[in-house]
N, CA and C atoms as an extended XYZ file, in Angstrom:
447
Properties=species:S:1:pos:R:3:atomname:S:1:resname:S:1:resid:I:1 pbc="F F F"
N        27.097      -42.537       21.239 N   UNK     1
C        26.228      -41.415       21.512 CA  UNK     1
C        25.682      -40.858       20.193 C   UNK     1
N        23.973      -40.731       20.219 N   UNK     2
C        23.773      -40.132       19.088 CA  UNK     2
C        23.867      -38.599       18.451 C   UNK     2
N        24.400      -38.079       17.260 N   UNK     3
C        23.474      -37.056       17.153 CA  UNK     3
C        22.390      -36.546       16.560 C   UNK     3
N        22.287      -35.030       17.115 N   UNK     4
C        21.556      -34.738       16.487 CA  UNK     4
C        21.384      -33.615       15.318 C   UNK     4
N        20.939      -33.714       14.703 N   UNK     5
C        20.627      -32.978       13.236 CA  UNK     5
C        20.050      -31.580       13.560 C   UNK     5
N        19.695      -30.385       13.019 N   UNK     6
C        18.707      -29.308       12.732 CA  UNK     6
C        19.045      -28.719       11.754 C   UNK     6
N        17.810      -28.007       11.654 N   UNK     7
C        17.975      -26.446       10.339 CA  UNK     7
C        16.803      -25.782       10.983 C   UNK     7
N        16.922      -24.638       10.253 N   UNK     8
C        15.860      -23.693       11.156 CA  UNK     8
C        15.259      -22.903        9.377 C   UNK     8
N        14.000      -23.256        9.951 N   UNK     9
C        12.835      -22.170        8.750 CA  UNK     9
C        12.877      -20.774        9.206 C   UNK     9
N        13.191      -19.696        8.469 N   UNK    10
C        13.324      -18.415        8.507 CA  UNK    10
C        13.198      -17.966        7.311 C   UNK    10
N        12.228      -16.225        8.067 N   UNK    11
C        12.071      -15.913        6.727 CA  UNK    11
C        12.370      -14.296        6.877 C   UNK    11
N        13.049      -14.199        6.423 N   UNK    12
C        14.752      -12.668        6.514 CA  UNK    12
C        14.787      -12.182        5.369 C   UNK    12
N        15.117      -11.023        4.933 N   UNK    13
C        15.587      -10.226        3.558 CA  UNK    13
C        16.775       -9.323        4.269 C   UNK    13
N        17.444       -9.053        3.209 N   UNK    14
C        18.875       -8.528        3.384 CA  UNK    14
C        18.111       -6.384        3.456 C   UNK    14
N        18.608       -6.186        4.843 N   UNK    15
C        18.409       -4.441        5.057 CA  UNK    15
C        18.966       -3.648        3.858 C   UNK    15
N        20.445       -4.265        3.765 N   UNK    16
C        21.096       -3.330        2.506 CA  UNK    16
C        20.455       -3.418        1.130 C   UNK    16
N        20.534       -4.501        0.652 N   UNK    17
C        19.603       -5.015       -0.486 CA  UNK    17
C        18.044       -3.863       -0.772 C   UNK    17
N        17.431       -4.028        0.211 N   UNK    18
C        16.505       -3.492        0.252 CA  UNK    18
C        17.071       -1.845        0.613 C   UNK    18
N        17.724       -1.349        0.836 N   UNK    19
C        17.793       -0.209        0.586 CA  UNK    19
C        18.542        0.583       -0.315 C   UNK    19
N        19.189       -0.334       -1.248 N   UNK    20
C        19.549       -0.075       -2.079 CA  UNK    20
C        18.537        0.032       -3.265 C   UNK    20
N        17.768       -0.831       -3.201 N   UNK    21
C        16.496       -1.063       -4.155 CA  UNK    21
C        15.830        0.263       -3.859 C   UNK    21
N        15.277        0.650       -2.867 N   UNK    22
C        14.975        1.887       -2.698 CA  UNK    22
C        15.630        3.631       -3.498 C   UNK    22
N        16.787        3.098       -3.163 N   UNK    23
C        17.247        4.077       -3.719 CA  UNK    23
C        17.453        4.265       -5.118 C   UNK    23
N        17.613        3.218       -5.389 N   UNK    24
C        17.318        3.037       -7.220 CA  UNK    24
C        16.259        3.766       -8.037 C   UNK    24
N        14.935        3.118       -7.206 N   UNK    25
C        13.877        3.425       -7.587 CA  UNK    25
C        13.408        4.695       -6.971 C   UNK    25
N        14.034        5.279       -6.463 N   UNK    26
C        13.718        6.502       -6.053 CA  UNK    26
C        14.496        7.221       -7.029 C   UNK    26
N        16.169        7.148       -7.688 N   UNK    27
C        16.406        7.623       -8.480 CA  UNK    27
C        16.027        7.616      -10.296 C   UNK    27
N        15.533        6.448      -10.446 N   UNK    28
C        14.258        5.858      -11.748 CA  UNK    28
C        13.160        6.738      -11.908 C   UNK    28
N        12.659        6.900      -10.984 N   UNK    29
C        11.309        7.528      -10.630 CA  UNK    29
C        11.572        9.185      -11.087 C   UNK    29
N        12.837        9.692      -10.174 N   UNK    30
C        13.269       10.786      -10.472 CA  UNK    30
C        13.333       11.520      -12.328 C   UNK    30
N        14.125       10.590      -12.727 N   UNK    31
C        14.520       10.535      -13.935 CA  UNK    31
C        13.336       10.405      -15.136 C   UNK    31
N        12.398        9.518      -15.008 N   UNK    32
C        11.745        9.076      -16.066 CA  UNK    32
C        10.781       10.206      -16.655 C   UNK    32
N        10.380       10.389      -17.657 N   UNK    33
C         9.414       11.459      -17.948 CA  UNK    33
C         7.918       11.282      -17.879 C   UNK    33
N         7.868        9.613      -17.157 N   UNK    34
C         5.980        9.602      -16.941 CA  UNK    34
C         5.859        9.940      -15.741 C   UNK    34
N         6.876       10.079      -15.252 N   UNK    35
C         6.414       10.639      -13.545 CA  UNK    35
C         6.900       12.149      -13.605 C   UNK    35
N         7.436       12.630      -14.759 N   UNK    36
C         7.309       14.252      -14.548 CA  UNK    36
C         6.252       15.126      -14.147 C   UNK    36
N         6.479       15.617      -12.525 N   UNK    37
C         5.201       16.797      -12.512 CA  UNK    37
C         4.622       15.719      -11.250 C   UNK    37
N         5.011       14.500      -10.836 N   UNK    38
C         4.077       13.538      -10.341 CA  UNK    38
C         4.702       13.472       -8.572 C   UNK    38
N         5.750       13.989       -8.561 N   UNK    39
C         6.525       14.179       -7.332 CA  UNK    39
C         6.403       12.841       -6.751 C   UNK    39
N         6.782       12.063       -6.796 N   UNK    40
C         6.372       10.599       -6.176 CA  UNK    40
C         7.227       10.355       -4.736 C   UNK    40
N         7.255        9.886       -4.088 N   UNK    41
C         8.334        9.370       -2.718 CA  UNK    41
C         7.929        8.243       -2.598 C   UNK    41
N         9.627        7.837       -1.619 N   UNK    42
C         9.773        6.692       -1.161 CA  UNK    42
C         9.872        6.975        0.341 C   UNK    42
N         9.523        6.707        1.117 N   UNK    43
C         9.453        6.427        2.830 CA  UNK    43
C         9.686        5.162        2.838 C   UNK    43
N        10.964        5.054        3.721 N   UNK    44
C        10.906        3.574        4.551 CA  UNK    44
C        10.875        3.669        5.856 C   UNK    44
N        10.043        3.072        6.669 N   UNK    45
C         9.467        3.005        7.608 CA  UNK    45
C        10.112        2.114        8.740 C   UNK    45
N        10.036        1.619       10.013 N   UNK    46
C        10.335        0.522       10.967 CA  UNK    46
C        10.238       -1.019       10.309 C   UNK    46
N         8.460       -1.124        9.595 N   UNK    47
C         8.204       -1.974        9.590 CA  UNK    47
C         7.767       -2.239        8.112 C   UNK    47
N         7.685       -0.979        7.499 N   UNK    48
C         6.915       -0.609        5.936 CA  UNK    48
C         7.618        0.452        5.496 C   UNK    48
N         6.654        0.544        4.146 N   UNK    49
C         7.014        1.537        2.932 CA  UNK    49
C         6.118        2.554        2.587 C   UNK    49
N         6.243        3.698        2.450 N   UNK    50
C         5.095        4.418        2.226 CA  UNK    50
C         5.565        4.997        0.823 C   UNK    50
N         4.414        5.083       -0.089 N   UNK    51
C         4.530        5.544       -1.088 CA  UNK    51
C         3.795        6.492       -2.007 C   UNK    51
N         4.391        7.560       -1.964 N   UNK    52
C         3.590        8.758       -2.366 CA  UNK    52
C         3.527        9.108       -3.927 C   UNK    52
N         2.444        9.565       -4.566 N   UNK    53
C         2.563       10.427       -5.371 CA  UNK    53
C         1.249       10.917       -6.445 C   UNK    53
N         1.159       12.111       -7.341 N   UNK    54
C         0.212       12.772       -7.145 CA  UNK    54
C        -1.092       12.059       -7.560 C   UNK    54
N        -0.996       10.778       -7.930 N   UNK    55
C        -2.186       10.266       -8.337 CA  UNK    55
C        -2.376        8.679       -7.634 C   UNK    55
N        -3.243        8.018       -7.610 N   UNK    56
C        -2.831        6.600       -7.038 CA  UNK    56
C        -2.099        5.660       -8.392 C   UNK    56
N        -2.782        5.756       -9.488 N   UNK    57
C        -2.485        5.492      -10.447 CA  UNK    57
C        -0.872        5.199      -10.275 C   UNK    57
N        -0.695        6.907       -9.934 N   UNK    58
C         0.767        6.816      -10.184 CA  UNK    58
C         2.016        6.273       -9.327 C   UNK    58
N         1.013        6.237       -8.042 N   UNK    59
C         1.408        5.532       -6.755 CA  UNK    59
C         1.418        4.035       -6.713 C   UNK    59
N         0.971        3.434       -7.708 N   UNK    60
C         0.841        1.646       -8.189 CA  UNK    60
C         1.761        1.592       -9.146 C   UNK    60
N         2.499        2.639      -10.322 N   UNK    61
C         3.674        2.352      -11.056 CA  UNK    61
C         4.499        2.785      -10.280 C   UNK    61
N         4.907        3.975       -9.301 N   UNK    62
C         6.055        3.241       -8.767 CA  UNK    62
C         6.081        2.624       -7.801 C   UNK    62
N         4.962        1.386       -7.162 N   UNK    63
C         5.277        0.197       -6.291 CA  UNK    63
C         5.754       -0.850       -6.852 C   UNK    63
N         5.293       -0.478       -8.694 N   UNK    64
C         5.564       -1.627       -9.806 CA  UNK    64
C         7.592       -1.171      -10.149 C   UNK    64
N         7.845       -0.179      -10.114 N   UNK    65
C         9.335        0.135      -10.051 CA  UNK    65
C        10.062       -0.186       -8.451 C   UNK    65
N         9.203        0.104       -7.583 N   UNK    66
C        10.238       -0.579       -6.481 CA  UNK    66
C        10.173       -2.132       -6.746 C   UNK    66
N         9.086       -2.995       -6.909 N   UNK    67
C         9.525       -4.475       -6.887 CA  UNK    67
C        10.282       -4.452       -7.716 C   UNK    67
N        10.317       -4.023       -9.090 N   UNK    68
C        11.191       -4.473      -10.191 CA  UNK    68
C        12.425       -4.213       -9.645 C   UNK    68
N        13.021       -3.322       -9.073 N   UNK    69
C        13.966       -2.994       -8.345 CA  UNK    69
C        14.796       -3.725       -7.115 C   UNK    69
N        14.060       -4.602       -6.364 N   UNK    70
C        13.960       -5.201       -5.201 CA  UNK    70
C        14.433       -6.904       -6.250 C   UNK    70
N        13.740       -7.208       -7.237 N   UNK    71
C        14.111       -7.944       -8.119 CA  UNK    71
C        15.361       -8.215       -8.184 C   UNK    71
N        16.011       -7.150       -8.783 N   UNK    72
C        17.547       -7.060       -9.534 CA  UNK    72
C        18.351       -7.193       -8.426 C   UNK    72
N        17.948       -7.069       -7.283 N   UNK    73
C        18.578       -6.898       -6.128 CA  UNK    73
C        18.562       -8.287       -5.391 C   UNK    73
N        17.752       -9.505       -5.914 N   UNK    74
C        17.654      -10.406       -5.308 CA  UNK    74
C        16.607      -10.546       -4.138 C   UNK    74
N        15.928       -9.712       -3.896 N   UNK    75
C        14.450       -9.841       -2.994 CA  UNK    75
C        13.426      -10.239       -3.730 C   UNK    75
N        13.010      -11.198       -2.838 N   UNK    76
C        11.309      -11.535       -3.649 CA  UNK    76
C        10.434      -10.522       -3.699 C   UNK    76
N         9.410      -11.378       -4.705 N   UNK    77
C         7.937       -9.916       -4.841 CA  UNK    77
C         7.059       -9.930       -3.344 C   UNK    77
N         7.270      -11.551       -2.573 N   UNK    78
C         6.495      -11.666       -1.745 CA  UNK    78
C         6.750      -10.860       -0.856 C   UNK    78
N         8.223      -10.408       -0.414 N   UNK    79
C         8.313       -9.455        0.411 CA  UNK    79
C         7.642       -8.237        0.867 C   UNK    79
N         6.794       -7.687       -0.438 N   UNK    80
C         6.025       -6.762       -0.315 CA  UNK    80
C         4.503       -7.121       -0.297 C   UNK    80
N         3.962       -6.547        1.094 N   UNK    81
C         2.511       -6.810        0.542 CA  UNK    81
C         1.709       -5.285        0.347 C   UNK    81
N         1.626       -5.086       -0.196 N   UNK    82
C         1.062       -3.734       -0.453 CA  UNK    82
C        -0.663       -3.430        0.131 C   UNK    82
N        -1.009       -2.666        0.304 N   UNK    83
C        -1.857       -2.551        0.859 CA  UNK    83
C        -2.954       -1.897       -0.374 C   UNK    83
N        -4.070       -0.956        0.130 N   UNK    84
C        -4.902       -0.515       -1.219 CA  UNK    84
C        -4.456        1.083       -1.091 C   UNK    84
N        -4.582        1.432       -2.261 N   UNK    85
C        -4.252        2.732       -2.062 CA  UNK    85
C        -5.512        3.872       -1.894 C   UNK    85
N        -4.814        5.084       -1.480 N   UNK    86
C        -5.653        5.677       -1.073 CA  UNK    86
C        -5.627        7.121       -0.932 C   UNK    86
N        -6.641        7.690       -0.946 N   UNK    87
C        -6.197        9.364       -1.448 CA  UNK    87
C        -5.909        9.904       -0.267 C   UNK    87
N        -5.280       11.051       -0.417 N   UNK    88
C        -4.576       11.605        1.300 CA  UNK    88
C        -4.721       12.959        0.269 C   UNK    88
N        -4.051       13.683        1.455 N   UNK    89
C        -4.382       15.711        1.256 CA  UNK    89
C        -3.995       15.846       -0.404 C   UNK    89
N        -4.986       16.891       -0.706 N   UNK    90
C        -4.617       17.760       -2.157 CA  UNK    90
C        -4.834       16.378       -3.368 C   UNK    90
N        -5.746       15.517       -3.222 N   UNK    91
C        -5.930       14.525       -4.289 CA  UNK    91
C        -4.715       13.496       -4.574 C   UNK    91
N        -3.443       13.623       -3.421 N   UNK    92
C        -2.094       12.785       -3.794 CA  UNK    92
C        -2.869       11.618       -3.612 C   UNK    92
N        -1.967       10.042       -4.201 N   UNK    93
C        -2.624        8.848       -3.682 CA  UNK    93
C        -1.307        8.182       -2.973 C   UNK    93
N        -1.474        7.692       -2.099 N   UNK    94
C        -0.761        6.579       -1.107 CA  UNK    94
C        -0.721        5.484       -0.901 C   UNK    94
N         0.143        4.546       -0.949 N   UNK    95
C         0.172        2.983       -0.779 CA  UNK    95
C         0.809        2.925        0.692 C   UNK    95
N         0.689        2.031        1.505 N   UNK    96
C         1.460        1.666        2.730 CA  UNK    96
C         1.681        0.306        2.213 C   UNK    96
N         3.104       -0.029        1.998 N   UNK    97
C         3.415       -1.375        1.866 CA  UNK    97
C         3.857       -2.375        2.645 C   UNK    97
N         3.645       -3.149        3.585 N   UNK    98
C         3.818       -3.793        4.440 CA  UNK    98
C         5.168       -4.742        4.195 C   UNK    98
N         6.260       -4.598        4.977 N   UNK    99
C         7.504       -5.416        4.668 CA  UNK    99
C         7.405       -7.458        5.501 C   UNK    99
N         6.832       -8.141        4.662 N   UNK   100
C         6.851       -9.510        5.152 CA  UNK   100
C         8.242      -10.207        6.048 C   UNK   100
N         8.520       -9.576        7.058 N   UNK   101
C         9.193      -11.028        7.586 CA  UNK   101
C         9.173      -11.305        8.662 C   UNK   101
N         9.688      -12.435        9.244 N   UNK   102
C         9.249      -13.358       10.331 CA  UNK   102
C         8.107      -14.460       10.163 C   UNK   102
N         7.733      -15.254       10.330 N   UNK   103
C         7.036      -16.039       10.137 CA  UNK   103
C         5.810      -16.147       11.650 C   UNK   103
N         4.634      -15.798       10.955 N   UNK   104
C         3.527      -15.354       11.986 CA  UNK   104
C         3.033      -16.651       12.255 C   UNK   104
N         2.392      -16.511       13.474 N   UNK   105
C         1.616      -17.451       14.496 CA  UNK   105
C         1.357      -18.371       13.598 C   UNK   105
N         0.120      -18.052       13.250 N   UNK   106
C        -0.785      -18.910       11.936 CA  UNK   106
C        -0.157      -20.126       10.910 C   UNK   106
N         1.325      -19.271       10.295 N   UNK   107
C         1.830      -19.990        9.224 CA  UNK   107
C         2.544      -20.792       10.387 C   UNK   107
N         3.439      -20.481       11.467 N   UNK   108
C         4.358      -21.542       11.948 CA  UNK   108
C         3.632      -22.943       12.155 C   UNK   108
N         2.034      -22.386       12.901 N   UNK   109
C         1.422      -23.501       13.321 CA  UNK   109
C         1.030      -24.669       12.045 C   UNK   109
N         1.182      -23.811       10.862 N   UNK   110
C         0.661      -24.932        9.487 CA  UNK   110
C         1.950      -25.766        9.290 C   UNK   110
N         2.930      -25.440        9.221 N   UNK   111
C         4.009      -25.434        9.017 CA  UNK   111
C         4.838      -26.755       10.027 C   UNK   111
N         4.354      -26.406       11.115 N   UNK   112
C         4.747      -27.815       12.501 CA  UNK   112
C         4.340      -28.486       11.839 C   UNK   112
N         2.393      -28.658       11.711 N   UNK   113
C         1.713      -29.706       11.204 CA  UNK   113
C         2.479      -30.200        9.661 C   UNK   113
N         2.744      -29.956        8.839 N   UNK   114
C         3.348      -30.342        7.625 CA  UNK   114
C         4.517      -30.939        7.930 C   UNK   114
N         5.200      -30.546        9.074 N   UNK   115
C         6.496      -30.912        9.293 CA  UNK   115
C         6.558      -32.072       10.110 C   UNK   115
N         5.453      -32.546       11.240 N   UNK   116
C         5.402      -33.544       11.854 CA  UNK   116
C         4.660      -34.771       10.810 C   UNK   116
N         3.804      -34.115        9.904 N   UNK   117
C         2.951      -35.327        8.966 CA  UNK   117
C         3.548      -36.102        8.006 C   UNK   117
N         4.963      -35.414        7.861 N   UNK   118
C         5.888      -36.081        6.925 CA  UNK   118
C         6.816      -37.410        8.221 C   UNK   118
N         7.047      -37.196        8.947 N   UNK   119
C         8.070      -37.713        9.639 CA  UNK   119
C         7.809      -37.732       10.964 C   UNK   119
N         7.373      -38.736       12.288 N   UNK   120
C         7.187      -38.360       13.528 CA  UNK   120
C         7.864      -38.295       14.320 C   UNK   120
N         9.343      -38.585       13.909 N   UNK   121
C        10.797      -38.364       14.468 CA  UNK   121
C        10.854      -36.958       14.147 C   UNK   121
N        10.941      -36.330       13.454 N   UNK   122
C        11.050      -35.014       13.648 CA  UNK   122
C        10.450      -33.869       14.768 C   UNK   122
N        11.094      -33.245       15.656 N   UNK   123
C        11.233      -32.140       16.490 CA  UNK   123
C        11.027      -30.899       16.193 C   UNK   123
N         9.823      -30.204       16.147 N   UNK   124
C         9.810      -28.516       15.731 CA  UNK   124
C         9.420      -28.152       17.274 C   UNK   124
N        10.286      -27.059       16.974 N   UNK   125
C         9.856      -25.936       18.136 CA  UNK   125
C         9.563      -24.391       17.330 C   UNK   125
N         8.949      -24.030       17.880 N   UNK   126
C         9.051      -21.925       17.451 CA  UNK   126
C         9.695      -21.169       18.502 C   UNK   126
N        10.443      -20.709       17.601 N   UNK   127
C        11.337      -19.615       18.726 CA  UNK   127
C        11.100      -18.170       18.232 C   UNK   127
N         9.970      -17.639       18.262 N   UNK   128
C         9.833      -16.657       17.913 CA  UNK   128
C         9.742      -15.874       16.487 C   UNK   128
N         9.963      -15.651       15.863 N   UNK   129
C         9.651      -15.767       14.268 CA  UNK   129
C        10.305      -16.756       13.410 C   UNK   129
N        11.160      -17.836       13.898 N   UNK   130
C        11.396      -18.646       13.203 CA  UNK   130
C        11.241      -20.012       13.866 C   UNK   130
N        11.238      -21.702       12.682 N   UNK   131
C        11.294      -22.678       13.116 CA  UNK   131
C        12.592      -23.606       13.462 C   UNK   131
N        12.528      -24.451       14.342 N   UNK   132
C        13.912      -25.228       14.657 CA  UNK   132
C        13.357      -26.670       14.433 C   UNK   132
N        13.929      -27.378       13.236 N   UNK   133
C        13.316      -28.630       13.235 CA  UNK   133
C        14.288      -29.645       13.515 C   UNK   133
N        14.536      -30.618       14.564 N   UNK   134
C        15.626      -31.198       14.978 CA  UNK   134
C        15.244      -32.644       14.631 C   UNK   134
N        16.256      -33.546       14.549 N   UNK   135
C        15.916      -35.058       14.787 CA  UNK   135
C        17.447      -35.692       14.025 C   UNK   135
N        17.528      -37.099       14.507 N   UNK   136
C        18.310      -37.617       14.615 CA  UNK   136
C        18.894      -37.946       13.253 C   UNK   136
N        18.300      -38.230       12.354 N   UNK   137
C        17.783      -38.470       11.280 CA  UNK   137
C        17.846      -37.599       10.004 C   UNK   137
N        19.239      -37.651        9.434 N   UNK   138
C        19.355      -36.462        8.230 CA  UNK   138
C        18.151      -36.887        7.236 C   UNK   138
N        17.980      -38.102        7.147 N   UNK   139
C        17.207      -38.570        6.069 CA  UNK   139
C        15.132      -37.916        6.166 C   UNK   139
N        15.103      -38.058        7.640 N   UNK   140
C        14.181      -37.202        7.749 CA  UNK   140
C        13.500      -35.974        7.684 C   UNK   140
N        15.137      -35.078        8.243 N   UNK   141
C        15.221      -33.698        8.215 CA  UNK   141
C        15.029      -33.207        6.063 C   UNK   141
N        15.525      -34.343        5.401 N   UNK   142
C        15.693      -33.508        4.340 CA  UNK   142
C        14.231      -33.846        3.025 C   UNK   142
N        13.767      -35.140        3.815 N   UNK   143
C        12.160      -35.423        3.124 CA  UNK   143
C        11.253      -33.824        3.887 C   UNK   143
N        11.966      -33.384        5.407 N   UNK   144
C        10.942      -31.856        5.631 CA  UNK   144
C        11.193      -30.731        4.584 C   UNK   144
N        12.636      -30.516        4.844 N   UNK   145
C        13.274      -29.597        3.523 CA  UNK   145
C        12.027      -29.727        2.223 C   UNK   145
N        12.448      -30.752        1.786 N   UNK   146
C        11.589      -30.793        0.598 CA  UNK   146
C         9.997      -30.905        0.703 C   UNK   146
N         9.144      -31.152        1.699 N   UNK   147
C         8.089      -30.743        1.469 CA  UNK   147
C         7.708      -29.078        2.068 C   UNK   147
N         8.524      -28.647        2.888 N   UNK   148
C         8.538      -27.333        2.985 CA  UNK   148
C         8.962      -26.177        2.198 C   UNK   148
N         9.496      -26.610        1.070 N   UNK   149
C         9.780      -25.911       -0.303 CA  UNK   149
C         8.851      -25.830       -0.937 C   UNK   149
């Protein structure tokens, strides 16, 4: 009887990680003397980050202190996609940063295709934000690995 092989493509960041990074950089921010007077915040959101403070300027150095932060912590930069910033009440500026994960429609569907063009023994399914690539065949499964890196 044969078996069979899988691994699954996912794309996850650690909650704690990331809120620890937060809090870092919320206490950085606190501390430093170029943001004195600049009142900056961190909001974390369901799905995002909101980021306040009195200038946009100043609202793009500390999105540049949360990644650096998110860094040390072991999260990628890709995790964040930031959006444009933008002025809100009393001249403050605002970023909404969008938190990347799950793997959307679009990319899974590129992603099958890459994964079937290497190997036609190989099996993808989508289960919802992530991929399941099955087949009999470790030797196959790990030529996908490597072109999916």
């Amino acid at each position: 009887m044969a078996t069979e092989y899988s691994f699954d493509v996912v794309s996850q960041y650690d909650a704690q990680e990331l809120t620890n990074a937060l809090d870092q950089a919320r206490r950085e921010v606190a501390t430093r003397f170029d943001f004195k007077g600049t009142d900056p915040t961190l909001e974390r959101r369901e799905t995002s980050i909101v980021i306040e403070a009195s200038t946009e300027d100043r609202a793009r150095a500390v999105l540049q202190v949360l990644i650096e932060k998110a860094a040390r912590r072991g999260l990628p930069a890709k995790l964040f996609k930031a959006g444009e910033p933008r002025t809100v009440g009393r001249g403050r500026g605002q970023i909404e940063v969008a938190l990347n994960a799950g793997i959307s429609d679009d990319l899974a569907r590129s992603l099958v295709k890459k994964a079937r063009g290497v190997s036609p023994r190989v099996q993808v399914r989508v289960q919802g934000d992530q991929l399941r690539v099955t087949s009999r065949e470790k030797d196959a499964l790990q030529a996908v690995i490597r072109v999916l890196r």
